[in-house]
Amino acid sequence: MDDFNSETDSDYTSYWRDWFISSRGNEYFCEIDEEYLTDRFNLTGLNTEVQYYQYALDLVTDVFDFDCDDDMREQIEKSARHLYGLVHARYIVTTRGLAKMLEKFKKSDFGKCPRVMCESQPLLPMGQSDVPNTSPVKLYCARCEDLYNPKSSRHAVIDGAYFGTSFHNILFQVYPAMLPPKSQRRYEPRVFGFKVHAAAALSRWQAEQRDQMKDRLRALKIDTGFEDEDEDLEDEDEDEEMDVQPGEEGAVLQV
């Protein structure tokens, strides 16, 4: 700490945050700027949600100077982590916070979608509630628009409120070029190359509903985002028709 005290005030202030971000299990978080943490307007209302609020804030901003026993120090440390998480949810929807999270998204720091048809699409952390201690963080895939549990048990216990329910949607609104094309590709169960009857019937019904939805969107002049993939699927259908032997077209297996 003596060597660290010799550094600039900015470096010293970031010490606790550097430790927090580098700790195992906190890889989903980005570092909050000092200016944001020291602006009391950004912390409005948090004093009623965090125990030992002032001590916790002092610890996060590295101005903590309170002689206490180990048990008290542990409680303040716990409050500091909770405070950082709550502020983090507010920070990542700012211009600076979105830029930092975008860089992590580009590097797939939050993981990749486990769904094969999504082709390793990077994920984004999100909460299912903005209320703390309601549900743990989930990972959102913008390609299949589904949610997944984190692989690591360390990440699985992070409070979803530390990322909020709006962050992932705001990021794609601010950076629309990062929004991937939607995926229509689905696994089709087959037996010896033939589609299983029940699954094939369900697939046809879903395809009809999807086509009707796209027709309604086109009538409203709303971009569906499916055009490129529609062309790819048509090409695949043509290839499959060429592979089907005479008399086998449209055949399904009754199971």
mmCIF file of C-alpha atoms in Angstrom:
data_model
loop_
_atom_site.group_PDB
_atom_site.id
_atom_site.type_symbol
_atom_site.label_atom_id
_atom_site.label_comp_id
_atom_site.label_asym_id
_atom_site.label_seq_id
_atom_site.Cartn_x
_atom_site.Cartn_y
_atom_site.Cartn_z
ATOM 1 C CA MET A 1 0.000 0.000 0.000
ATOM 2 C CA ASP A 2 2.948 2.383 0.588
ATOM 3 C CA ASP A 3 3.942 2.119 -3.042
ATOM 4 C CA PHE A 4 0.361 2.563 -4.105
ATOM 5 C CA ASN A 5 -0.061 5.703 -2.035
ATOM 6 C CA SER A 6 2.755 7.290 -4.000
ATOM 7 C CA GLU A 7 0.702 7.114 -7.188
ATOM 8 C CA THR A 8 -1.727 9.772 -8.375
ATOM 9 C CA ASP A 9 -5.055 10.328 -6.672
ATOM 10 C CA SER A 10 -6.838 8.832 -9.682
ATOM 11 C CA ASP A 11 -4.802 5.624 -9.470
ATOM 12 C CA TYR A 12 -5.388 5.405 -5.741
ATOM 13 C CA THR A 13 -9.116 5.934 -6.086
ATOM 14 C CA SER A 14 -9.385 3.061 -8.539
ATOM 15 C CA TYR A 15 -7.624 0.575 -6.247
ATOM 16 C CA TRP A 16 -10.712 -1.076 -4.747
ATOM 17 C CA ARG A 17 -12.418 -1.159 -8.151
ATOM 18 C CA ASP A 18 -9.366 -2.749 -9.744
ATOM 19 C CA TRP A 19 -9.404 -5.423 -7.057
ATOM 20 C CA PHE A 20 -13.133 -6.009 -7.453
ATOM 21 C CA ILE A 21 -13.042 -6.261 -11.258
ATOM 22 C CA SER A 22 -10.040 -8.602 -11.228
ATOM 23 C CA SER A 23 -11.593 -10.949 -8.634
ATOM 24 C CA ARG A 24 -12.750 -14.322 -9.963
ATOM 25 C CA GLY A 25 -16.480 -14.334 -10.575
ATOM 26 C CA ASN A 26 -16.709 -10.605 -11.315
ATOM 27 C CA GLU A 27 -15.779 -10.821 -14.998
ATOM 28 C CA TYR A 28 -19.238 -9.623 -16.067
ATOM 29 C CA PHE A 29 -18.728 -6.212 -14.423
ATOM 30 C CA CYS A 30 -17.028 -3.234 -16.006
ATOM 31 C CA GLU A 31 -15.134 -0.593 -14.071
ATOM 32 C CA ILE A 32 -17.230 2.405 -13.060
ATOM 33 C CA ASP A 33 -15.563 5.768 -13.630
ATOM 34 C CA GLU A 34 -14.501 7.701 -10.560
ATOM 35 C CA GLU A 35 -16.448 10.775 -11.676
ATOM 36 C CA TYR A 36 -19.651 8.755 -11.808
ATOM 37 C CA LEU A 37 -19.134 7.280 -8.343
ATOM 38 C CA THR A 38 -18.380 10.617 -6.726
ATOM 39 C CA ASP A 39 -21.424 12.367 -8.210
ATOM 40 C CA ARG A 40 -24.065 12.028 -5.498
ATOM 41 C CA PHE A 41 -26.859 12.504 -8.056
ATOM 42 C CA ASN A 42 -25.977 9.102 -9.555
ATOM 43 C CA LEU A 43 -26.360 7.493 -6.121
ATOM 44 C CA THR A 44 -29.794 8.907 -5.352
ATOM 45 C CA GLY A 45 -31.908 6.535 -3.256
ATOM 46 C CA LEU A 46 -29.193 3.931 -2.680
ATOM 47 C CA ASN A 47 -28.582 5.012 0.912
ATOM 48 C CA THR A 48 -31.844 3.300 1.884
ATOM 49 C CA GLU A 49 -30.971 0.057 0.086
ATOM 50 C CA VAL A 50 -27.418 -0.482 1.330
ATOM 51 C CA GLN A 51 -26.458 -1.172 4.915
ATOM 52 C CA TYR A 52 -23.520 0.920 6.190
ATOM 53 C CA TYR A 53 -23.990 3.014 3.038
ATOM 54 C CA GLN A 54 -21.450 5.754 3.810
ATOM 55 C CA TYR A 55 -18.755 3.315 4.925
ATOM 56 C CA ALA A 56 -19.403 1.189 1.836
ATOM 57 C CA LEU A 57 -19.122 4.225 -0.443
ATOM 58 C CA ASP A 58 -15.908 5.273 1.254
ATOM 59 C CA LEU A 59 -14.507 1.794 0.700
ATOM 60 C CA VAL A 60 -15.487 1.731 -2.989
ATOM 61 C CA THR A 61 -13.897 5.141 -3.568
ATOM 62 C CA ASP A 62 -10.881 4.254 -1.379
ATOM 63 C CA VAL A 63 -11.288 6.981 1.214
ATOM 64 C CA PHE A 64 -12.267 4.490 3.912
ATOM 65 C CA ASP A 65 -10.632 5.429 7.204
ATOM 66 C CA PHE A 66 -12.502 3.694 9.978
ATOM 67 C CA ASP A 67 -10.931 1.497 12.616
ATOM 68 C CA CYS A 68 -13.211 -1.525 13.078
ATOM 69 C CA ASP A 69 -12.998 -5.206 13.936
ATOM 70 C CA ASP A 70 -12.925 -7.984 11.340
ATOM 71 C CA ASP A 71 -16.628 -8.767 11.581
ATOM 72 C CA MET A 72 -17.576 -5.134 10.975
ATOM 73 C CA ARG A 73 -15.082 -4.896 8.150
ATOM 74 C CA GLU A 74 -16.621 -7.980 6.525
ATOM 75 C CA GLN A 75 -20.114 -6.465 6.737
ATOM 76 C CA ILE A 76 -18.890 -3.206 5.198
ATOM 77 C CA GLU A 77 -17.123 -5.131 2.449
ATOM 78 C CA LYS A 78 -20.333 -7.005 1.668
ATOM 79 C CA SER A 79 -22.242 -3.719 1.529
ATOM 80 C CA ALA A 80 -19.579 -2.232 -0.747
ATOM 81 C CA ARG A 81 -19.991 -5.074 -3.253
ATOM 82 C CA HIS A 82 -23.765 -4.644 -3.161
ATOM 83 C CA LEU A 83 -23.467 -0.880 -3.615
ATOM 84 C CA TYR A 84 -21.107 -1.331 -6.554
ATOM 85 C CA GLY A 85 -23.566 -3.711 -8.196
ATOM 86 C CA LEU A 86 -26.488 -1.317 -7.823
ATOM 87 C CA VAL A 87 -24.479 1.596 -9.212
ATOM 88 C CA HIS A 88 -23.229 -0.677 -11.996
ATOM 89 C CA ALA A 89 -26.797 -1.231 -13.220
ATOM 90 C CA ARG A 90 -27.191 2.532 -13.598
ATOM 91 C CA TYR A 91 -23.755 3.106 -15.084
ATOM 92 C CA ILE A 92 -23.965 0.562 -17.924
ATOM 93 C CA VAL A 93 -26.916 2.371 -19.527
ATOM 94 C CA THR A 94 -24.882 5.598 -19.815
ATOM 95 C CA THR A 95 -22.873 6.406 -22.938
ATOM 96 C CA ARG A 96 -19.561 5.563 -21.270
ATOM 97 C CA GLY A 97 -20.901 2.404 -19.646
ATOM 98 C CA LEU A 98 -22.437 1.120 -22.879
ATOM 99 C CA ALA A 99 -19.126 1.614 -24.680
ATOM 100 C CA LYS A 100 -17.277 -0.416 -22.052
ATOM 101 C CA MET A 101 -19.814 -3.235 -22.106
ATOM 102 C CA LEU A 102 -19.783 -3.237 -25.915
ATOM 103 C CA GLU A 103 -16.055 -3.953 -25.894
ATOM 104 C CA LYS A 104 -16.603 -6.882 -23.535
ATOM 105 C CA PHE A 105 -19.447 -8.095 -25.766
ATOM 106 C CA LYS A 106 -17.199 -7.991 -28.846
ATOM 107 C CA LYS A 107 -14.610 -10.115 -27.027
ATOM 108 C CA SER A 108 -17.295 -12.595 -25.894
ATOM 109 C CA ASP A 109 -16.401 -11.950 -22.257
ATOM 110 C CA PHE A 110 -19.922 -12.999 -21.258
ATOM 111 C CA GLY A 111 -19.763 -16.291 -23.153
ATOM 112 C CA LYS A 112 -21.298 -17.594 -26.368
ATOM 113 C CA CYS A 113 -24.732 -19.013 -27.063
ATOM 114 C CA PRO A 114 -24.776 -22.800 -26.459
ATOM 115 C CA ARG A 115 -27.412 -23.258 -29.179
ATOM 116 C CA VAL A 116 -25.763 -24.848 -32.218
ATOM 117 C CA MET A 117 -27.912 -22.955 -34.735
ATOM 118 C CA CYS A 118 -26.754 -19.604 -33.286
ATOM 119 C CA GLU A 119 -23.172 -20.254 -34.398
ATOM 120 C CA SER A 120 -21.423 -19.053 -31.205
ATOM 121 C CA GLN A 121 -23.288 -15.746 -30.975
ATOM 122 C CA PRO A 122 -21.855 -13.633 -28.083
ATOM 123 C CA LEU A 123 -24.171 -13.238 -25.092
ATOM 124 C CA LEU A 124 -25.088 -10.309 -22.874
ATOM 125 C CA PRO A 125 -25.836 -10.376 -19.130
ATOM 126 C CA MET A 126 -29.280 -9.256 -18.038
ATOM 127 C CA GLY A 127 -31.611 -9.389 -15.090
ATOM 128 C CA GLN A 128 -35.187 -10.609 -15.024
ATOM 129 C CA SER A 129 -35.971 -8.047 -12.333
ATOM 130 C CA ASP A 130 -34.656 -4.625 -11.331
ATOM 131 C CA VAL A 131 -35.319 -5.445 -7.679
ATOM 132 C CA PRO A 132 -32.236 -6.785 -5.822
ATOM 133 C CA ASN A 133 -32.255 -10.335 -4.435
ATOM 134 C CA THR A 134 -35.061 -11.406 -6.759
ATOM 135 C CA SER A 135 -33.319 -13.525 -9.394
ATOM 136 C CA PRO A 136 -29.743 -14.257 -10.509
ATOM 137 C CA VAL A 137 -28.200 -12.938 -13.713
ATOM 138 C CA LYS A 138 -29.078 -14.608 -17.025
ATOM 139 C CA LEU A 139 -27.387 -14.470 -20.419
ATOM 140 C CA TYR A 140 -29.314 -13.162 -23.424
ATOM 141 C CA CYS A 141 -28.739 -14.256 -27.019
ATOM 142 C CA ALA A 142 -29.869 -11.649 -29.543
ATOM 143 C CA ARG A 143 -29.916 -14.207 -32.370
ATOM 144 C CA CYS A 144 -32.393 -16.737 -30.933
ATOM 145 C CA GLU A 145 -33.788 -14.233 -28.377
ATOM 146 C CA ASP A 146 -33.603 -16.741 -25.551
ATOM 147 C CA LEU A 147 -32.077 -16.755 -22.056
ATOM 148 C CA TYR A 148 -29.428 -19.074 -20.658
ATOM 149 C CA ASN A 149 -27.853 -19.772 -17.289
ATOM 150 C CA PRO A 150 -24.163 -18.907 -16.873
ATOM 151 C CA LYS A 151 -21.831 -21.898 -17.065
ATOM 152 C CA SER A 152 -19.770 -20.933 -14.025
ATOM 153 C CA SER A 153 -21.279 -21.300 -10.569
ATOM 154 C CA ARG A 154 -19.488 -18.074 -9.592
ATOM 155 C CA HIS A 155 -21.412 -16.150 -12.231
ATOM 156 C CA ALA A 156 -24.675 -17.961 -11.551
ATOM 157 C CA VAL A 157 -25.000 -16.361 -8.100
ATOM 158 C CA ILE A 158 -24.591 -12.763 -9.299
ATOM 159 C CA ASP A 159 -27.714 -10.695 -8.709
ATOM 160 C CA GLY A 160 -29.526 -9.945 -11.967
ATOM 161 C CA ALA A 161 -30.437 -6.483 -10.654
ATOM 162 C CA TYR A 162 -26.759 -5.507 -11.070
ATOM 163 C CA PHE A 163 -27.400 -5.474 -14.850
ATOM 164 C CA GLY A 164 -31.106 -4.681 -14.980
ATOM 165 C CA THR A 165 -33.847 -5.615 -17.404
ATOM 166 C CA SER A 166 -33.184 -2.878 -19.984
ATOM 167 C CA PHE A 167 -29.423 -2.815 -20.558
ATOM 168 C CA HIS A 168 -29.233 -5.390 -23.362
ATOM 169 C CA ASN A 169 -32.059 -3.739 -25.311
ATOM 170 C CA ILE A 170 -30.583 -0.254 -24.903
ATOM 171 C CA LEU A 171 -27.192 -1.459 -26.135
ATOM 172 C CA PHE A 172 -28.659 -2.697 -29.425
ATOM 173 C CA GLN A 173 -30.666 0.498 -29.842
ATOM 174 C CA VAL A 174 -27.536 2.603 -29.436
ATOM 175 C CA TYR A 175 -25.415 0.219 -31.552
ATOM 176 C CA PRO A 176 -27.895 -1.246 -34.091
ATOM 177 C CA ALA A 177 -25.059 -2.572 -36.266
ATOM 178 C CA MET A 178 -24.227 -5.073 -33.493
ATOM 179 C CA LEU A 179 -27.692 -6.652 -33.627
ATOM 180 C CA PRO A 180 -27.292 -10.035 -35.349
ATOM 181 C CA PRO A 181 -29.828 -11.387 -37.882
ATOM 182 C CA LYS A 182 -32.572 -13.489 -36.307
ATOM 183 C CA SER A 183 -32.289 -17.237 -36.575
ATOM 184 C CA GLN A 184 -35.036 -19.365 -38.148
ATOM 185 C CA ARG A 185 -32.918 -22.495 -38.225
ATOM 186 C CA ARG A 186 -34.213 -25.287 -36.006
ATOM 187 C CA TYR A 187 -33.345 -28.889 -35.519
ATOM 188 C CA GLU A 188 -35.720 -31.231 -37.364
ATOM 189 C CA PRO A 189 -36.026 -34.705 -35.817
ATOM 190 C CA ARG A 190 -35.645 -37.438 -38.426
ATOM 191 C CA VAL A 191 -35.630 -41.236 -38.495
ATOM 192 C CA PHE A 192 -33.547 -42.732 -41.307
ATOM 193 C CA GLY A 193 -33.728 -39.381 -43.089
ATOM 194 C CA PHE A 194 -37.514 -39.001 -42.859
ATOM 195 C CA LYS A 195 -39.153 -36.275 -40.771
ATOM 196 C CA VAL A 196 -41.062 -37.551 -37.745
ATOM 197 C CA HIS A 197 -44.779 -36.983 -38.402
ATOM 198 C CA ALA A 198 -45.769 -35.080 -35.220
ATOM 199 C CA ALA A 199 -42.700 -32.851 -35.338
ATOM 200 C CA ALA A 200 -43.172 -32.238 -39.068
ATOM 201 C CA ALA A 201 -46.806 -31.208 -38.558
ATOM 202 C CA LEU A 202 -45.834 -28.835 -35.754
ATOM 203 C CA SER A 203 -43.024 -27.403 -37.870
ATOM 204 C CA ARG A 204 -45.400 -26.739 -40.762
ATOM 205 C CA TRP A 205 -47.892 -24.988 -38.466
ATOM 206 C CA GLN A 206 -45.153 -22.829 -36.940
ATOM 207 C CA ALA A 207 -43.809 -21.992 -40.396
ATOM 208 C CA GLU A 208 -47.283 -20.905 -41.511
ATOM 209 C CA GLN A 209 -47.694 -18.709 -38.437
ATOM 210 C CA ARG A 210 -44.265 -17.173 -39.005
ATOM 211 C CA ASP A 211 -45.039 -16.475 -42.682
ATOM 212 C CA GLN A 212 -48.341 -14.821 -41.733
ATOM 213 C CA MET A 213 -46.545 -12.665 -39.181
ATOM 214 C CA LYS A 214 -43.946 -11.601 -41.760
ATOM 215 C CA ASP A 215 -46.698 -10.769 -44.253
ATOM 216 C CA ARG A 216 -48.363 -8.536 -41.670
ATOM 217 C CA LEU A 217 -45.054 -6.811 -40.927
ATOM 218 C CA ARG A 218 -44.372 -6.269 -44.622
ATOM 219 C CA ALA A 219 -47.856 -4.796 -45.055
ATOM 220 C CA LEU A 220 -46.982 -2.344 -42.289
ATOM 221 C CA LYS A 221 -43.625 -1.680 -44.009
ATOM 222 C CA ILE A 222 -41.694 -2.965 -41.017
ATOM 223 C CA ASP A 223 -38.358 -4.652 -41.671
ATOM 224 C CA THR A 224 -38.612 -8.272 -40.499
ATOM 225 C CA GLY A 225 -34.860 -8.870 -40.399
ATOM 226 C CA PHE A 226 -35.407 -12.344 -41.902
ATOM 227 C CA GLU A 227 -34.885 -11.572 -45.607
ATOM 228 C CA ASP A 228 -31.299 -12.820 -45.913
ATOM 229 C CA GLU A 229 -32.016 -16.013 -44.020
ATOM 230 C CA ASP A 230 -35.170 -16.629 -46.076
ATOM 231 C CA GLU A 231 -33.005 -16.760 -49.183
ATOM 232 C CA ASP A 232 -30.600 -19.194 -47.495
ATOM 233 C CA LEU A 233 -33.477 -21.451 -46.407
ATOM 234 C CA GLU A 234 -34.931 -21.436 -49.932
ATOM 235 C CA ASP A 235 -31.570 -22.531 -51.292
ATOM 236 C CA GLU A 236 -31.410 -25.343 -48.713
ATOM 237 C CA ASP A 237 -34.952 -26.471 -49.591
ATOM 238 C CA GLU A 238 -33.997 -26.649 -53.258
ATOM 239 C CA ASP A 239 -30.956 -28.759 -52.376
ATOM 240 C CA GLU A 240 -33.092 -31.124 -50.293
ATOM 241 C CA GLU A 241 -35.606 -31.538 -53.147
ATOM 242 C CA MET A 242 -32.773 -32.515 -55.457
ATOM 243 C CA ASP A 243 -31.679 -35.184 -52.951
ATOM 244 C CA VAL A 244 -35.152 -36.735 -52.564
ATOM 245 C CA GLN A 245 -35.699 -39.814 -54.736
ATOM 246 C CA PRO A 246 -38.782 -40.135 -56.967
ATOM 247 C CA GLY A 247 -41.863 -41.093 -54.992
ATOM 248 C CA GLU A 248 -40.354 -39.882 -51.674
ATOM 249 C CA GLU A 249 -41.196 -36.183 -51.886
ATOM 250 C CA GLY A 250 -42.870 -34.876 -48.731
ATOM 251 C CA ALA A 251 -42.684 -38.262 -47.056
ATOM 252 C CA VAL A 252 -42.862 -38.337 -43.273
ATOM 253 C CA LEU A 253 -42.510 -41.194 -40.848
ATOM 254 C CA GLN A 254 -45.480 -41.989 -38.636
ATOM 255 C CA VAL A 255 -44.141 -42.342 -35.074
#
